Amino acid sequence: MNVVLIVFLVLILILAAVFASVYFFQFVPSIRRRPSGPLVDEYLEKMGFKDLVEEGAAWFKSQNPREVHVKSFDGLNLVADFLPCPDAKGSILLMHGYHGFGLKDFAAVVRFFHEQKLNVLVPDQRSHGRSQGKNITYGIRERKDVLSWLNLLNSELVPPAVDGKLLPVFMDGISMGCATVVMSLGLDLPSNVRGCIADCGFTSPYEIICHVLKNMMHLPYFPIIPVARVLCKVAGGFGMKEYSTFEALKNSTVPMLFVHGGADDFVPTEMSIRNYEACTAPKKLVIVEGASHAMSYLTDTARCQQELEAFIAENC
């Protein structure tokens, strides 16, 4: 057999092996939905936040929130819990993180927001919890779901006053939910969106996937990322570089409160700093020292409540 042909066949086999390994061991688990885990996982329990989360969830459920539904732009049934507030001065949309669900990520803070006289809307993101969907797209498609929820708030859940005035709406996202709400700022959002709280979010699907592969899985960029980019398009229906927070922030005028844990080893704190620097709207950056990923509010509740209360009051 010709040597060139042998080399060619070996290369094909190597590429096929790489393609298969990325598909079955890296790509598929990272974008496919998983069964919803417990409200309090081992990590939260180890960090000592079990009671805070359970108490918050119990309070929320005791208020008998209403289950609401909306159709996504691509036909998925999305599900959320809605808790109205008497004499509300505004509303807040809470978008949870990767492989979580609404109440899991926001159980400890929902009561605080309700006490700020805000109606609270807590969705399960597409491909999570009760919502339909098979693929997770790291905020690419999810950002359009934000617009669906905002429109539902304004049209049905909190309809305009007699004079046509809409109550202010805030958005709060954590981790992938943060990237989701920040990237939604590039869409034509309703005019009553008054502020966005961006908690420990990444900058783009491409950058966070590269970071995880390099720093947590200790895998090389090549050939993993080029293969994964192809698979994202073919099997996931989205591109790693299709959109980013930088693109959304460069023209947005929505006031921003960036929050990030100083000890975050999953989504680097530097990503929020770069988002803050890219933002042209009124903005503030809060680094919570000692807080690990998505733990800022639980780690320093008093400071976070002070910052959140001031941000809401200033922009409501």
mmCIF file of C-alpha atoms in Angstrom:
data_model
loop_
_atom_site.group_PDB
_atom_site.id
_atom_site.type_symbol
_atom_site.label_atom_id
_atom_site.label_comp_id
_atom_site.label_asym_id
_atom_site.label_seq_id
_atom_site.Cartn_x
_atom_site.Cartn_y
_atom_site.Cartn_z
ATOM 1 C CA MET A 1 0.000 0.000 0.000
ATOM 2 C CA ASN A 2 1.228 3.469 -0.857
ATOM 3 C CA VAL A 3 2.891 5.219 2.124
ATOM 4 C CA VAL A 4 0.974 8.426 1.423
ATOM 5 C CA LEU A 5 -2.281 6.504 1.501
ATOM 6 C CA ILE A 6 -1.346 4.852 4.778
ATOM 7 C CA VAL A 7 -0.525 8.219 6.341
ATOM 8 C CA PHE A 8 -3.785 9.637 5.022
ATOM 9 C CA LEU A 9 -5.815 6.787 6.504
ATOM 10 C CA VAL A 10 -4.046 7.127 9.857
ATOM 11 C CA LEU A 11 -4.824 10.836 9.924
ATOM 12 C CA ILE A 12 -8.462 10.134 9.098
ATOM 13 C CA LEU A 13 -8.652 7.621 11.926
ATOM 14 C CA ILE A 14 -7.056 10.061 14.349
ATOM 15 C CA LEU A 15 -9.448 12.833 13.359
ATOM 16 C CA ALA A 16 -12.393 10.469 13.641
ATOM 17 C CA ALA A 17 -11.253 9.424 17.112
ATOM 18 C CA VAL A 18 -10.881 13.051 18.204
ATOM 19 C CA PHE A 19 -14.261 13.936 16.723
ATOM 20 C CA ALA A 20 -15.917 11.002 18.493
ATOM 21 C CA SER A 21 -14.234 11.702 21.837
ATOM 22 C CA VAL A 22 -15.220 15.365 21.760
ATOM 23 C CA TYR A 23 -18.769 14.471 20.771
ATOM 24 C CA PHE A 24 -19.422 11.775 23.337
ATOM 25 C CA PHE A 25 -17.315 12.912 26.287
ATOM 26 C CA GLN A 26 -17.117 16.695 26.035
ATOM 27 C CA PHE A 27 -19.659 18.246 23.713
ATOM 28 C CA VAL A 28 -22.833 16.221 24.284
ATOM 29 C CA PRO A 29 -22.819 16.417 28.121
ATOM 30 C CA SER A 30 -22.063 20.126 27.991
ATOM 31 C CA ILE A 31 -25.041 21.156 25.857
ATOM 32 C CA ARG A 32 -27.676 18.536 26.653
ATOM 33 C CA ARG A 33 -30.267 18.992 29.368
ATOM 34 C CA ARG A 34 -29.960 16.925 32.533
ATOM 35 C CA PRO A 35 -32.549 15.869 35.080
ATOM 36 C CA SER A 36 -33.101 18.610 37.647
ATOM 37 C CA GLY A 37 -30.903 18.078 40.665
ATOM 38 C CA PRO A 38 -31.834 18.768 44.289
ATOM 39 C CA LEU A 39 -32.505 22.247 45.611
ATOM 40 C CA VAL A 40 -29.398 21.971 47.799
ATOM 41 C CA ASP A 41 -26.516 20.059 46.254
ATOM 42 C CA GLU A 42 -23.340 18.844 47.936
ATOM 43 C CA TYR A 43 -21.500 22.046 47.055
ATOM 44 C CA LEU A 44 -24.052 24.338 48.715
ATOM 45 C CA GLU A 45 -24.157 22.104 51.765
ATOM 46 C CA LYS A 46 -20.365 22.038 51.997
ATOM 47 C CA MET A 47 -20.277 25.845 51.793
ATOM 48 C CA GLY A 48 -22.685 26.067 54.727
ATOM 49 C CA PHE A 49 -25.582 27.680 52.853
ATOM 50 C CA LYS A 50 -28.073 24.824 53.110
ATOM 51 C CA ASP A 51 -30.368 26.489 55.665
ATOM 52 C CA LEU A 52 -30.465 29.856 53.860
ATOM 53 C CA VAL A 53 -31.454 28.244 50.584
ATOM 54 C CA GLU A 54 -34.038 25.908 52.106
ATOM 55 C CA GLU A 55 -35.617 28.692 54.172
ATOM 56 C CA GLY A 56 -35.827 30.955 51.124
ATOM 57 C CA ALA A 57 -37.408 28.240 48.998
ATOM 58 C CA ALA A 58 -39.900 27.382 51.732
ATOM 59 C CA TRP A 59 -40.931 31.040 52.039
ATOM 60 C CA PHE A 60 -41.373 31.378 48.276
ATOM 61 C CA LYS A 61 -43.527 28.257 48.035
ATOM 62 C CA SER A 62 -45.619 29.391 51.012
ATOM 63 C CA GLN A 63 -46.618 32.498 49.023
ATOM 64 C CA ASN A 64 -48.358 30.271 46.431
ATOM 65 C CA PRO A 65 -46.644 31.619 43.312
ATOM 66 C CA ARG A 66 -48.510 31.148 40.066
ATOM 67 C CA GLU A 67 -47.097 28.907 37.364
ATOM 68 C CA VAL A 68 -47.037 30.743 34.043
ATOM 69 C CA HIS A 69 -46.095 29.743 30.497
ATOM 70 C CA VAL A 70 -44.816 31.416 27.362
ATOM 71 C CA LYS A 71 -43.941 30.169 23.885
ATOM 72 C CA SER A 72 -40.372 30.780 22.784
ATOM 73 C CA PHE A 73 -39.514 32.239 19.382
ATOM 74 C CA ASP A 74 -38.806 28.690 18.173
ATOM 75 C CA GLY A 75 -41.903 27.043 19.613
ATOM 76 C CA LEU A 76 -40.788 25.724 23.015
ATOM 77 C CA ASN A 77 -43.076 25.846 26.048
ATOM 78 C CA LEU A 78 -41.217 27.761 28.747
ATOM 79 C CA VAL A 79 -42.337 27.678 32.379
ATOM 80 C CA ALA A 80 -41.872 30.112 35.265
ATOM 81 C CA ASP A 81 -43.187 30.929 38.719
ATOM 82 C CA PHE A 82 -44.692 34.386 39.177
ATOM 83 C CA LEU A 83 -45.149 36.022 42.568
ATOM 84 C CA PRO A 84 -47.016 39.338 42.418
ATOM 85 C CA CYS A 85 -46.408 41.988 45.054
ATOM 86 C CA PRO A 86 -49.175 44.192 46.463
ATOM 87 C CA ASP A 87 -48.525 47.849 45.640
ATOM 88 C CA ALA A 88 -45.610 46.824 43.443
ATOM 89 C CA LYS A 89 -43.292 49.572 42.215
ATOM 90 C CA GLY A 90 -41.728 47.310 39.615
ATOM 91 C CA SER A 91 -40.923 43.752 38.574
ATOM 92 C CA ILE A 92 -37.801 41.612 38.339
ATOM 93 C CA LEU A 93 -36.960 38.739 35.985
ATOM 94 C CA LEU A 94 -34.527 36.190 37.451
ATOM 95 C CA MET A 95 -32.561 33.968 35.049
ATOM 96 C CA HIS A 96 -30.724 31.005 36.579
ATOM 97 C CA GLY A 97 -27.465 29.392 35.574
ATOM 98 C CA TYR A 98 -26.168 26.363 33.700
ATOM 99 C CA HIS A 99 -27.823 23.039 34.619
ATOM 100 C CA GLY A 100 -29.736 24.678 37.465
ATOM 101 C CA PHE A 101 -33.352 25.791 37.789
ATOM 102 C CA GLY A 102 -35.043 28.995 38.817
ATOM 103 C CA LEU A 103 -35.650 28.500 42.515
ATOM 104 C CA LYS A 104 -32.339 26.698 43.087
ATOM 105 C CA ASP A 105 -30.252 29.720 42.109
ATOM 106 C CA PHE A 106 -32.496 32.435 43.564
ATOM 107 C CA ALA A 107 -34.099 30.837 46.634
ATOM 108 C CA ALA A 108 -32.054 32.940 49.055
ATOM 109 C CA VAL A 109 -32.836 36.276 47.382
ATOM 110 C CA VAL A 110 -36.470 36.064 46.191
ATOM 111 C CA ARG A 111 -37.862 37.286 49.508
ATOM 112 C CA PHE A 112 -35.516 40.275 49.496
ATOM 113 C CA PHE A 113 -36.656 41.317 46.024
ATOM 114 C CA HIS A 114 -40.305 40.874 46.999
ATOM 115 C CA GLU A 115 -39.729 43.088 50.043
ATOM 116 C CA GLN A 116 -38.352 45.747 47.701
ATOM 117 C CA LYS A 117 -41.905 45.924 46.303
ATOM 118 C CA LEU A 118 -41.109 44.005 43.142
ATOM 119 C CA ASN A 119 -43.186 41.390 41.375
ATOM 120 C CA VAL A 120 -40.911 38.365 40.972
ATOM 121 C CA LEU A 121 -40.762 36.194 37.832
ATOM 122 C CA VAL A 122 -38.548 33.089 38.126
ATOM 123 C CA PRO A 123 -38.309 31.018 34.918
ATOM 124 C CA ASP A 124 -36.725 27.667 34.301
ATOM 125 C CA GLN A 125 -34.564 28.356 31.272
ATOM 126 C CA ARG A 126 -35.032 26.345 28.067
ATOM 127 C CA SER A 127 -33.694 22.792 28.417
ATOM 128 C CA HIS A 128 -33.882 23.091 32.216
ATOM 129 C CA GLY A 129 -36.462 22.131 34.818
ATOM 130 C CA ARG A 130 -40.056 22.278 33.614
ATOM 131 C CA SER A 131 -39.278 24.117 30.374
ATOM 132 C CA GLN A 132 -38.992 22.302 27.062
ATOM 133 C CA GLY A 133 -35.840 21.997 25.015
ATOM 134 C CA LYS A 134 -32.981 19.604 24.429
ATOM 135 C CA ASN A 135 -29.952 21.839 23.876
ATOM 136 C CA ILE A 136 -28.341 24.497 26.053
ATOM 137 C CA THR A 137 -26.835 27.270 23.930
ATOM 138 C CA TYR A 138 -24.940 29.300 26.562
ATOM 139 C CA GLY A 139 -27.172 32.350 26.163
ATOM 140 C CA ILE A 140 -27.347 32.456 22.357
ATOM 141 C CA ARG A 141 -30.960 31.340 21.999
ATOM 142 C CA GLU A 142 -31.775 31.967 25.654
ATOM 143 C CA ARG A 143 -31.322 35.720 25.213
ATOM 144 C CA LYS A 144 -34.377 35.761 22.954
ATOM 145 C CA ASP A 145 -36.377 33.973 25.665
ATOM 146 C CA VAL A 146 -35.705 36.974 27.898
ATOM 147 C CA LEU A 147 -37.656 39.113 25.430
ATOM 148 C CA SER A 148 -40.549 36.616 25.529
ATOM 149 C CA TRP A 149 -40.707 36.811 29.321
ATOM 150 C CA LEU A 150 -40.520 40.605 29.328
ATOM 151 C CA ASN A 151 -43.355 40.814 26.829
ATOM 152 C CA LEU A 152 -45.446 38.451 28.954
ATOM 153 C CA LEU A 153 -44.807 40.609 32.005
ATOM 154 C CA ASN A 154 -45.897 43.749 30.205
ATOM 155 C CA SER A 155 -48.908 42.288 28.414
ATOM 156 C CA GLU A 156 -50.479 39.854 30.866
ATOM 157 C CA LEU A 157 -48.783 39.551 34.245
ATOM 158 C CA VAL A 158 -48.364 43.270 34.978
ATOM 159 C CA PRO A 159 -50.468 45.040 32.353
ATOM 160 C CA PRO A 160 -50.141 48.795 31.782
ATOM 161 C CA ALA A 161 -51.963 51.247 34.004
ATOM 162 C CA VAL A 162 -55.007 53.118 32.732
ATOM 163 C CA ASP A 163 -52.747 55.897 31.436
ATOM 164 C CA GLY A 164 -50.682 53.319 29.537
ATOM 165 C CA LYS A 165 -47.679 53.591 31.842
ATOM 166 C CA LEU A 166 -45.686 50.387 32.400
ATOM 167 C CA LEU A 167 -44.056 49.518 35.710
ATOM 168 C CA PRO A 168 -40.235 49.431 35.673
ATOM 169 C CA VAL A 169 -38.641 46.024 35.085
ATOM 170 C CA PHE A 170 -35.255 44.796 36.241
ATOM 171 C CA MET A 171 -33.358 41.738 35.047
ATOM 172 C CA ASP A 172 -31.048 39.649 37.195
ATOM 173 C CA GLY A 173 -28.983 36.764 35.867
ATOM 174 C CA ILE A 174 -26.484 34.474 37.538
ATOM 175 C CA SER A 175 -23.651 32.648 35.733
ATOM 176 C CA MET A 176 -25.062 31.495 32.357
ATOM 177 C CA GLY A 177 -28.242 33.376 33.281
ATOM 178 C CA CYS A 178 -26.081 36.480 33.606
ATOM 179 C CA ALA A 179 -24.670 36.016 30.104
ATOM 180 C CA THR A 180 -28.250 35.454 28.943
ATOM 181 C CA VAL A 181 -29.656 38.729 30.298
ATOM 182 C CA VAL A 182 -26.593 40.744 29.308
ATOM 183 C CA MET A 183 -26.684 39.413 25.741
ATOM 184 C CA SER A 184 -30.415 40.213 25.616
ATOM 185 C CA LEU A 185 -29.461 43.883 25.874
ATOM 186 C CA GLY A 186 -28.577 43.702 22.205
ATOM 187 C CA LEU A 187 -32.229 43.053 21.359
ATOM 188 C CA ASP A 188 -35.019 45.602 21.066
ATOM 189 C CA LEU A 189 -36.164 45.353 24.689
ATOM 190 C CA PRO A 190 -39.235 47.093 26.116
ATOM 191 C CA SER A 191 -38.636 50.680 27.146
ATOM 192 C CA ASN A 192 -39.520 49.971 30.785
ATOM 193 C CA VAL A 193 -36.405 47.814 31.368
ATOM 194 C CA ARG A 194 -34.642 50.015 33.907
ATOM 195 C CA GLY A 195 -31.684 47.966 35.075
ATOM 196 C CA CYS A 196 -29.707 44.742 34.735
ATOM 197 C CA ILE A 197 -27.922 42.883 37.536
ATOM 198 C CA ALA A 198 -25.092 40.795 36.094
ATOM 199 C CA ASP A 199 -23.851 38.225 38.602
ATOM 200 C CA CYS A 200 -20.689 36.239 37.739
ATOM 201 C CA GLY A 201 -21.387 35.903 34.028
ATOM 202 C CA PHE A 202 -19.043 34.904 31.240
ATOM 203 C CA THR A 203 -18.326 36.929 28.118
ATOM 204 C CA SER A 204 -19.166 34.448 25.334
ATOM 205 C CA PRO A 205 -19.755 30.723 24.826
ATOM 206 C CA TYR A 206 -16.399 30.519 23.057
ATOM 207 C CA GLU A 207 -14.395 32.072 25.891
ATOM 208 C CA ILE A 208 -15.988 30.104 28.723
ATOM 209 C CA ILE A 209 -15.676 26.782 26.888
ATOM 210 C CA CYS A 210 -11.999 27.492 26.128
ATOM 211 C CA HIS A 211 -11.421 28.449 29.761
ATOM 212 C CA VAL A 212 -13.017 25.286 31.124
ATOM 213 C CA LEU A 213 -11.151 23.032 28.700
ATOM 214 C CA LYS A 214 -7.798 24.607 29.511
ATOM 215 C CA ASN A 215 -8.018 25.323 33.230
ATOM 216 C CA MET A 216 -10.369 22.665 34.555
ATOM 217 C CA MET A 217 -10.091 19.751 32.131
ATOM 218 C CA HIS A 218 -6.453 20.457 31.153
ATOM 219 C CA LEU A 219 -7.165 19.701 27.510
ATOM 220 C CA PRO A 220 -5.418 21.346 24.535
ATOM 221 C CA TYR A 221 -7.112 23.976 22.403
ATOM 222 C CA PHE A 222 -6.293 22.001 19.265
ATOM 223 C CA PRO A 223 -7.998 19.882 18.043
ATOM 224 C CA ILE A 224 -10.728 19.990 20.715
ATOM 225 C CA ILE A 225 -12.086 23.507 20.134
ATOM 226 C CA PRO A 226 -12.162 23.424 16.306
ATOM 227 C CA VAL A 227 -14.057 20.136 16.453
ATOM 228 C CA ALA A 228 -16.379 21.429 19.174
ATOM 229 C CA ARG A 229 -17.158 24.538 17.119
ATOM 230 C CA VAL A 230 -18.302 22.356 14.237
ATOM 231 C CA LEU A 231 -20.374 20.195 16.559
ATOM 232 C CA CYS A 232 -22.001 23.228 18.146
ATOM 233 C CA LYS A 233 -23.266 24.288 14.746
ATOM 234 C CA VAL A 234 -24.270 20.836 13.537
ATOM 235 C CA ALA A 235 -25.713 19.266 16.692
ATOM 236 C CA GLY A 236 -26.424 22.277 18.907
ATOM 237 C CA GLY A 237 -27.691 24.763 16.362
ATOM 238 C CA PHE A 238 -25.542 27.659 17.571
ATOM 239 C CA GLY A 239 -22.082 29.078 17.077
ATOM 240 C CA MET A 240 -19.558 29.554 19.881
ATOM 241 C CA LYS A 241 -18.670 32.947 18.429
ATOM 242 C CA GLU A 242 -22.167 33.813 17.260
ATOM 243 C CA TYR A 243 -22.638 36.510 19.895
ATOM 244 C CA SER A 244 -21.032 37.933 23.020
ATOM 245 C CA THR A 245 -21.737 40.237 25.934
ATOM 246 C CA PHE A 246 -19.358 42.801 24.424
ATOM 247 C CA GLU A 247 -21.545 43.153 21.341
ATOM 248 C CA ALA A 248 -24.648 43.648 23.489
ATOM 249 C CA LEU A 249 -23.056 46.118 25.896
ATOM 250 C CA LYS A 250 -21.446 48.437 23.387
ATOM 251 C CA ASN A 251 -24.706 50.201 22.469
ATOM 252 C CA SER A 252 -26.927 49.498 25.484
ATOM 253 C CA THR A 253 -28.136 52.328 27.703
ATOM 254 C CA VAL A 254 -29.606 50.096 30.443
ATOM 255 C CA PRO A 255 -27.933 50.763 33.825
ATOM 256 C CA MET A 256 -25.774 47.837 34.992
ATOM 257 C CA LEU A 257 -24.755 46.397 38.346
ATOM 258 C CA PHE A 258 -21.946 43.878 37.861
ATOM 259 C CA VAL A 259 -21.326 41.474 40.751
ATOM 260 C CA HIS A 260 -18.630 38.806 40.936
ATOM 261 C CA GLY A 261 -16.967 36.702 43.599
ATOM 262 C CA GLY A 262 -13.302 37.437 44.133
ATOM 263 C CA ALA A 263 -12.575 33.718 44.595
ATOM 264 C CA ASP A 264 -14.482 32.471 41.537
ATOM 265 C CA ASP A 265 -12.448 29.692 39.927
ATOM 266 C CA PHE A 266 -15.126 28.656 37.407
ATOM 267 C CA VAL A 267 -16.015 31.899 35.619
ATOM 268 C CA PRO A 268 -12.984 34.172 36.096
ATOM 269 C CA THR A 269 -13.661 37.452 37.904
ATOM 270 C CA GLU A 270 -11.749 39.081 35.066
ATOM 271 C CA MET A 271 -14.676 38.350 32.730
ATOM 272 C CA SER A 272 -16.984 40.637 34.706
ATOM 273 C CA ILE A 273 -14.251 43.268 34.819
ATOM 274 C CA ARG A 274 -13.979 43.134 31.026
ATOM 275 C CA ASN A 275 -17.764 43.345 30.693
ATOM 276 C CA TYR A 276 -17.751 46.346 33.026
ATOM 277 C CA GLU A 277 -15.059 48.037 30.940
ATOM 278 C CA ALA A 278 -16.983 47.353 27.718
ATOM 279 C CA CYS A 279 -20.235 48.755 29.094
ATOM 280 C CA THR A 280 -21.127 52.276 27.954
ATOM 281 C CA ALA A 281 -24.249 52.618 30.144
ATOM 282 C CA PRO A 282 -24.323 53.822 33.770
ATOM 283 C CA LYS A 283 -22.548 51.061 35.691
ATOM 284 C CA LYS A 284 -21.073 49.802 38.931
ATOM 285 C CA LEU A 285 -18.806 46.840 39.673
ATOM 286 C CA VAL A 286 -18.943 44.977 42.994
ATOM 287 C CA ILE A 287 -16.305 42.346 43.779
ATOM 288 C CA VAL A 288 -17.216 40.220 46.805
ATOM 289 C CA GLU A 289 -13.940 39.052 48.292
ATOM 290 C CA GLY A 290 -13.800 35.381 49.253
ATOM 291 C CA ALA A 291 -16.935 34.471 47.302
ATOM 292 C CA SER A 292 -16.723 31.486 44.978
ATOM 293 C CA HIS A 293 -18.801 31.022 41.835
ATOM 294 C CA ALA A 294 -22.416 32.210 42.206
ATOM 295 C CA MET A 295 -21.943 32.611 45.968
ATOM 296 C CA SER A 296 -21.635 36.403 46.311
ATOM 297 C CA TYR A 297 -25.091 36.994 47.810
ATOM 298 C CA LEU A 298 -24.764 34.083 50.207
ATOM 299 C CA THR A 299 -21.205 35.004 51.208
ATOM 300 C CA ASP A 300 -21.826 38.686 51.986
ATOM 301 C CA THR A 301 -25.589 39.098 52.159
ATOM 302 C CA ALA A 302 -25.521 42.479 53.903
ATOM 303 C CA ARG A 303 -23.293 44.122 51.305
ATOM 304 C CA CYS A 304 -25.141 42.620 48.359
ATOM 305 C CA GLN A 305 -28.508 43.697 49.750
ATOM 306 C CA GLN A 306 -27.184 47.216 50.241
ATOM 307 C CA GLU A 307 -25.924 47.379 46.650
ATOM 308 C CA LEU A 308 -29.107 45.837 45.210
ATOM 309 C CA GLU A 309 -31.410 48.120 47.210
ATOM 310 C CA ALA A 310 -29.501 51.211 46.102
ATOM 311 C CA PHE A 311 -29.466 50.107 42.465
ATOM 312 C CA ILE A 312 -33.211 49.428 42.443
ATOM 313 C CA ALA A 313 -34.045 52.690 44.218
ATOM 314 C CA GLU A 314 -31.866 54.711 41.845
ATOM 315 C CA ASN A 315 -33.387 53.264 38.695
ATOM 316 C CA CYS A 316 -36.969 52.479 39.643
#
